[in-house]
CSV table of N, CA and C in Angstrom, one decimal:
chain,number,residue,atom,x,y,z
A,1,MET,N,0.8,-1.2,0.0
A,1,MET,CA,0.0,0.0,0.0
A,1,MET,C,0.9,1.2,0.0
A,2,MET,N,0.7,2.1,-0.9
A,2,MET,CA,1.4,3.4,-1.0
A,2,MET,C,0.6,4.5,-0.4
A,3,ILE,N,1.3,5.4,0.3
A,3,ILE,CA,0.7,6.5,0.9
A,3,ILE,C,1.2,7.7,0.1
A,4,ASP,N,0.2,8.6,-0.3
A,4,ASP,CA,0.5,9.8,-1.0
A,4,ASP,C,0.9,10.9,0.1
A,5,ILE,N,2.1,11.2,0.2
A,5,ILE,CA,2.6,12.1,1.2
A,5,ILE,C,2.0,13.6,1.0
A,6,ARG,N,1.5,13.8,-0.2
A,6,ARG,CA,1.0,15.2,-0.5
A,6,ARG,C,-0.4,15.4,0.3
A,7,ASN,N,-1.0,14.3,0.7
A,7,ASN,CA,-2.2,14.3,1.4
A,7,ASN,C,-2.1,14.3,3.0
A,8,LEU,N,-0.8,14.2,3.4
A,8,LEU,CA,-0.6,14.2,4.9
A,8,LEU,C,-0.8,15.6,5.5
A,9,PRO,N,-1.3,15.6,6.7
A,9,PRO,CA,-1.5,17.0,7.4
A,9,PRO,C,-0.1,17.6,7.7
A,10,ASP,N,-0.1,18.9,7.8
A,10,ASP,CA,1.1,19.6,8.2
A,10,ASP,C,1.5,19.2,9.6
A,11,ALA,N,2.7,18.9,9.8
A,11,ALA,CA,3.2,18.4,11.1
A,11,ALA,C,3.1,19.4,12.2
A,12,TRP,N,3.4,20.7,11.9
A,12,TRP,CA,3.3,21.7,12.9
A,12,TRP,C,1.9,22.0,13.3
A,13,GLU,N,1.0,22.0,12.3
A,13,GLU,CA,-0.4,22.2,12.6
A,13,GLU,C,-1.0,21.0,13.5
A,14,MET,N,-0.5,19.8,13.2
A,14,MET,CA,-0.9,18.7,14.0
A,14,MET,C,-0.4,18.8,15.4
A,15,ILE,N,0.8,19.2,15.6
A,15,ILE,CA,1.4,19.4,16.9
A,15,ILE,C,0.6,20.5,17.7
A,16,ASP,N,0.3,21.6,17.0
A,16,ASP,CA,-0.5,22.7,17.7
A,16,ASP,C,-1.9,22.1,18.1
A,17,ARG,N,-2.5,21.4,17.2
A,17,ARG,CA,-3.8,20.8,17.5
A,17,ARG,C,-3.8,19.8,18.7
A,18,LEU,N,-2.8,19.0,18.7
A,18,LEU,CA,-2.6,18.0,19.8
A,18,LEU,C,-2.2,18.6,21.1
A,19,GLY,N,-1.2,19.6,21.0
A,19,GLY,CA,-0.7,20.2,22.2
A,19,GLY,C,-1.5,21.3,22.8
A,20,GLY,N,-2.0,22.1,21.9
A,20,GLY,CA,-2.8,23.2,22.3
A,20,GLY,C,-2.2,24.2,23.3
A,21,GLU,N,-3.0,24.9,24.0
A,21,GLU,CA,-2.6,25.9,25.0
A,21,GLU,C,-1.7,25.4,26.1
A,22,GLU,N,-2.0,24.2,26.6
A,22,GLU,CA,-1.2,23.6,27.6
A,22,GLU,C,0.3,23.4,27.2
A,23,ALA,N,0.5,22.9,26.0
A,23,ALA,CA,1.8,22.7,25.4
A,23,ALA,C,2.6,24.1,25.3
A,24,LYS,N,1.9,25.1,24.9
A,24,LYS,CA,2.5,26.4,24.8
A,24,LYS,C,2.9,27.0,26.1
A,25,GLU,N,2.1,26.7,27.2
A,25,GLU,CA,2.4,27.2,28.5
A,25,GLU,C,3.6,26.4,29.0
A,26,LYS,N,3.7,25.1,28.7
A,26,LYS,CA,4.9,24.3,29.1
A,26,LYS,C,6.1,24.8,28.5
A,27,ASP,N,6.0,25.3,27.2
A,27,ASP,CA,7.2,25.9,26.5
A,27,ASP,C,7.7,27.0,27.3
A,28,GLU,N,6.8,27.9,27.8
A,28,GLU,CA,7.3,29.0,28.6
A,28,GLU,C,8.0,28.5,29.9
A,29,LEU,N,7.5,27.5,30.5
A,29,LEU,CA,8.2,26.9,31.7
A,29,LEU,C,9.6,26.4,31.3
A,30,TYR,N,9.7,25.7,30.2
A,30,TYR,CA,10.9,25.1,29.8
A,30,TYR,C,11.9,26.2,29.4
A,31,ASP,N,11.4,27.3,28.9
A,31,ASP,CA,12.3,28.5,28.6
A,31,ASP,C,12.9,29.0,29.8
A,32,ILE,N,12.1,29.1,30.9
A,32,ILE,CA,12.6,29.6,32.2
A,32,ILE,C,13.7,28.6,32.7
A,33,TYR,N,13.5,27.3,32.6
A,33,TYR,CA,14.5,26.3,33.0
A,33,TYR,C,15.8,26.5,32.2
A,34,TYR,N,15.6,26.7,30.9
A,34,TYR,CA,16.8,26.9,30.0
A,34,TYR,C,17.6,28.1,30.4
A,35,ARG,N,16.9,29.2,30.7
A,35,ARG,CA,17.6,30.4,31.1
A,35,ARG,C,18.4,30.3,32.4
A,36,ILE,N,17.8,29.5,33.3
A,36,ILE,CA,18.5,29.3,34.6
A,36,ILE,C,19.7,28.4,34.3
A,37,SER,N,19.5,27.3,33.6
A,37,SER,CA,20.6,26.4,33.3
A,37,SER,C,21.8,27.1,32.6
A,38,THR,N,21.4,27.9,31.6
A,38,THR,CA,22.4,28.7,30.9
A,38,THR,C,23.2,29.7,31.8
A,39,ALA,N,22.5,30.3,32.7
A,39,ALA,CA,23.1,31.2,33.6
A,39,ALA,C,24.1,30.5,34.5
A,40,LEU,N,23.7,29.3,35.0
A,40,LEU,CA,24.6,28.5,35.8
A,40,LEU,C,25.9,28.1,35.1
A,41,PHE,N,25.6,27.6,33.9
A,41,PHE,CA,26.7,27.1,33.0
A,41,PHE,C,27.7,28.2,32.7
A,42,ASP,N,27.1,29.4,32.3
A,42,ASP,CA,27.9,30.5,31.9
A,42,ASP,C,28.7,31.0,33.1
A,43,TYR,N,28.1,31.0,34.3
A,43,TYR,CA,28.8,31.4,35.5
A,43,TYR,C,30.0,30.5,35.8
A,44,ARG,N,29.7,29.2,35.6
A,44,ARG,CA,30.8,28.2,35.9
A,44,ARG,C,32.0,28.4,34.9
A,45,LEU,N,31.7,28.6,33.7
A,45,LEU,CA,32.7,28.8,32.7
A,45,LEU,C,33.5,30.1,32.9
A,46,LYS,N,32.8,31.2,33.2
A,46,LYS,CA,33.4,32.5,33.4
A,46,LYS,C,34.4,32.4,34.6
A,47,HIS,N,34.0,31.7,35.6
A,47,HIS,CA,34.9,31.6,36.8
A,47,HIS,C,35.8,30.4,36.8
A,48,GLY,N,35.9,29.7,35.7
A,48,GLY,CA,36.8,28.6,35.5
A,48,GLY,C,36.5,27.4,36.5
A,49,LEU,N,35.3,27.2,36.8
A,49,LEU,CA,35.0,26.1,37.8
A,49,LEU,C,34.5,24.8,37.1
A,50,SER,N,34.9,23.8,37.7
A,50,SER,CA,34.4,22.5,37.3
A,50,SER,C,33.0,22.3,37.9
A,51,GLN,N,32.2,21.3,37.4
A,51,GLN,CA,31.0,21.1,38.1
A,51,GLN,C,31.1,20.8,39.6
A,52,LYS,N,32.2,20.0,39.9
A,52,LYS,CA,32.5,19.7,41.3
A,52,LYS,C,32.7,20.9,42.1
A,53,LYS,N,33.5,21.9,41.6
A,53,LYS,CA,33.8,23.1,42.3
A,53,LYS,C,32.6,23.9,42.5
A,54,LEU,N,31.8,24.0,41.5
A,54,LEU,CA,30.5,24.8,41.6
A,54,LEU,C,29.6,24.1,42.6
A,55,ALA,N,29.6,22.8,42.6
A,55,ALA,CA,28.8,22.0,43.6
A,55,ALA,C,29.2,22.3,45.0
A,56,ASP,N,30.5,22.4,45.2
A,56,ASP,CA,31.0,22.7,46.5
A,56,ASP,C,30.6,24.1,47.0
A,57,LYS,N,30.7,25.0,46.0
A,57,LYS,CA,30.3,26.4,46.3
A,57,LYS,C,28.8,26.5,46.7
A,58,LEU,N,28.0,25.7,46.0
A,58,LEU,CA,26.5,25.7,46.2
A,58,LEU,C,26.1,24.8,47.4
A,59,GLY,N,27.0,23.9,47.8
A,59,GLY,CA,26.6,22.9,48.9
A,59,GLY,C,25.7,21.8,48.4
A,60,VAL,N,26.0,21.4,47.1
A,60,VAL,CA,25.2,20.3,46.5
A,60,VAL,C,26.2,19.3,45.9
A,61,THR,N,25.7,18.3,45.3
A,61,THR,CA,26.6,17.3,44.6
A,61,THR,C,26.9,17.7,43.2
A,62,GLN,N,28.0,17.1,42.6
A,62,GLN,CA,28.3,17.4,41.2
A,62,GLN,C,27.2,16.9,40.3
A,63,ALA,N,26.5,15.8,40.7
A,63,ALA,CA,25.4,15.2,39.9
A,63,ALA,C,24.2,16.2,39.9
A,64,MET,N,24.0,16.9,41.0
A,64,MET,CA,23.0,18.0,41.1
A,64,MET,C,23.3,19.1,40.1
A,65,VAL,N,24.6,19.5,40.1
A,65,VAL,CA,24.9,20.6,39.2
A,65,VAL,C,24.7,20.2,37.8
A,66,ALA,N,25.1,19.0,37.4
A,66,ALA,CA,24.9,18.4,36.1
A,66,ALA,C,23.4,18.5,35.7
A,67,LYS,N,22.5,18.1,36.7
A,67,LYS,CA,21.1,18.1,36.4
A,67,LYS,C,20.6,19.5,36.3
A,68,MET,N,21.1,20.5,37.1
A,68,MET,CA,20.7,21.9,37.0
A,68,MET,C,21.1,22.4,35.6
A,69,GLU,N,22.3,22.1,35.2
A,69,GLU,CA,22.8,22.6,33.9
A,69,GLU,C,22.1,22.0,32.7
A,70,SER,N,21.5,20.8,32.9
A,70,SER,CA,20.8,20.2,31.8
A,70,SER,C,19.5,20.9,31.4
A,71,GLY,N,19.0,21.8,32.3
A,71,GLY,CA,17.7,22.4,32.0
A,71,GLY,C,16.5,21.6,32.3
A,72,ASP,N,16.7,20.5,32.9
A,72,ASP,CA,15.6,19.5,33.2
A,72,ASP,C,15.5,19.4,34.7
A,73,TYR,N,15.4,20.5,35.4
A,73,TYR,CA,15.3,20.5,36.9
A,73,TYR,C,14.3,21.4,37.3
A,74,ASN,N,13.4,21.0,38.2
A,74,ASN,CA,12.3,21.8,38.7
A,74,ASN,C,12.7,22.4,40.0
A,75,TYR,N,13.1,23.6,40.0
A,75,TYR,CA,13.6,24.3,41.2
A,75,TYR,C,12.5,24.7,42.1
A,76,THR,N,12.8,24.8,43.4
A,76,THR,CA,11.9,25.6,44.3
A,76,THR,C,12.3,27.0,44.3
A,77,ILE,N,11.5,27.9,44.8
A,77,ILE,CA,11.9,29.3,44.9
A,77,ILE,C,13.0,29.4,45.9
A,78,GLU,N,12.9,28.7,47.0
A,78,GLU,CA,14.0,28.7,48.0
A,78,GLU,C,15.3,28.3,47.4
A,79,GLN,N,15.3,27.2,46.6
A,79,GLN,CA,16.6,26.8,45.9
A,79,GLN,C,17.2,27.9,45.0
A,80,LEU,N,16.3,28.5,44.2
A,80,LEU,CA,16.8,29.6,43.4
A,80,LEU,C,17.3,30.8,44.2
A,81,TRP,N,16.7,31.1,45.3
A,81,TRP,CA,17.1,32.2,46.1
A,81,TRP,C,18.5,31.9,46.7
A,82,LYS,N,18.6,30.7,47.2
A,82,LYS,CA,19.9,30.3,47.8
A,82,LYS,C,21.0,30.3,46.7
A,83,ILE,N,20.8,29.7,45.5
A,83,ILE,CA,21.8,29.7,44.4
A,83,ILE,C,22.2,31.2,44.1
A,84,ALA,N,21.2,32.0,43.9
A,84,ALA,CA,21.4,33.4,43.6
A,84,ALA,C,22.3,34.1,44.6
A,85,ASN,N,22.0,33.9,45.9
A,85,ASN,CA,22.8,34.5,47.0
A,85,ASN,C,24.2,34.0,47.0
A,86,LYS,N,24.4,32.7,46.8
A,86,LYS,CA,25.7,32.1,46.9
A,86,LYS,C,26.6,32.5,45.7
A,87,LEU,N,26.0,32.8,44.5
A,87,LEU,CA,26.7,33.1,43.3
A,87,LEU,C,26.8,34.6,43.1
A,88,GLY,N,26.1,35.4,43.9
A,88,GLY,CA,26.1,36.8,43.8
A,88,GLY,C,25.2,37.3,42.6
A,89,PHE,N,24.1,36.6,42.3
A,89,PHE,CA,23.1,37.0,41.4
A,89,PHE,C,22.1,37.8,42.0
A,90,ARG,N,21.5,38.8,41.3
A,90,ARG,CA,20.3,39.4,41.8
A,90,ARG,C,19.1,38.5,41.5
A,91,PHE,N,18.3,38.3,42.5
A,91,PHE,CA,17.2,37.4,42.4
A,91,PHE,C,15.9,38.1,42.4
A,92,SER,N,15.0,38.0,41.4
A,92,SER,CA,13.7,38.6,41.4
A,92,SER,C,12.8,37.7,40.6
A,93,ILE,N,11.5,37.9,40.9
A,93,ILE,CA,10.5,37.1,40.2
A,93,ILE,C,9.5,38.2,39.7
A,94,ASP,N,9.2,38.1,38.4
A,94,ASP,CA,8.3,39.1,37.8
A,94,ASP,C,7.0,38.3,37.6
A,95,PHE,N,6.0,38.7,38.4
A,95,PHE,CA,4.7,38.0,38.5
A,95,PHE,C,3.7,39.1,38.2
A,96,GLN,N,3.3,39.3,37.0
A,96,GLN,CA,2.4,40.3,36.6
A,96,GLN,C,1.2,39.8,35.8
A,97,GLU,N,0.1,40.4,35.9
A,97,GLU,CA,-1.0,40.0,35.0
A,97,GLU,C,-0.7,40.3,33.6
A,98,ARG,N,-1.0,39.4,32.7
A,98,ARG,CA,-0.8,39.6,31.2
A,98,ARG,C,-1.8,40.6,30.7
A,99,ASN,N,-1.4,41.4,29.7
A,99,ASN,CA,-2.3,42.2,29.0
A,99,ASN,C,-2.8,41.4,27.8
A,100,SER,N,-4.1,40.9,27.9
A,100,SER,CA,-4.7,40.1,26.8
A,100,SER,C,-5.5,40.8,25.9
């Protein structure tokens, strides 16, 4: 049986239809995780630290630093506040109503 690929639905349209608004909201969350992981990675490189040295500075394990740098870690606000204080980052949360 041959399938005519010209009749297949657009992949991005299908993803939007299946994922919907919830998927878009998750994308925003993953973007936040990515920005945090990038900031940690950049800090570590700028200061010439290994993951182990950064872990010592933060009071966590090297495996935890690796997980945080992966962008696949769900932080608590307290953890973010502690990390920011230990690394000399300004910590703020912007929590405002969206203009719809």
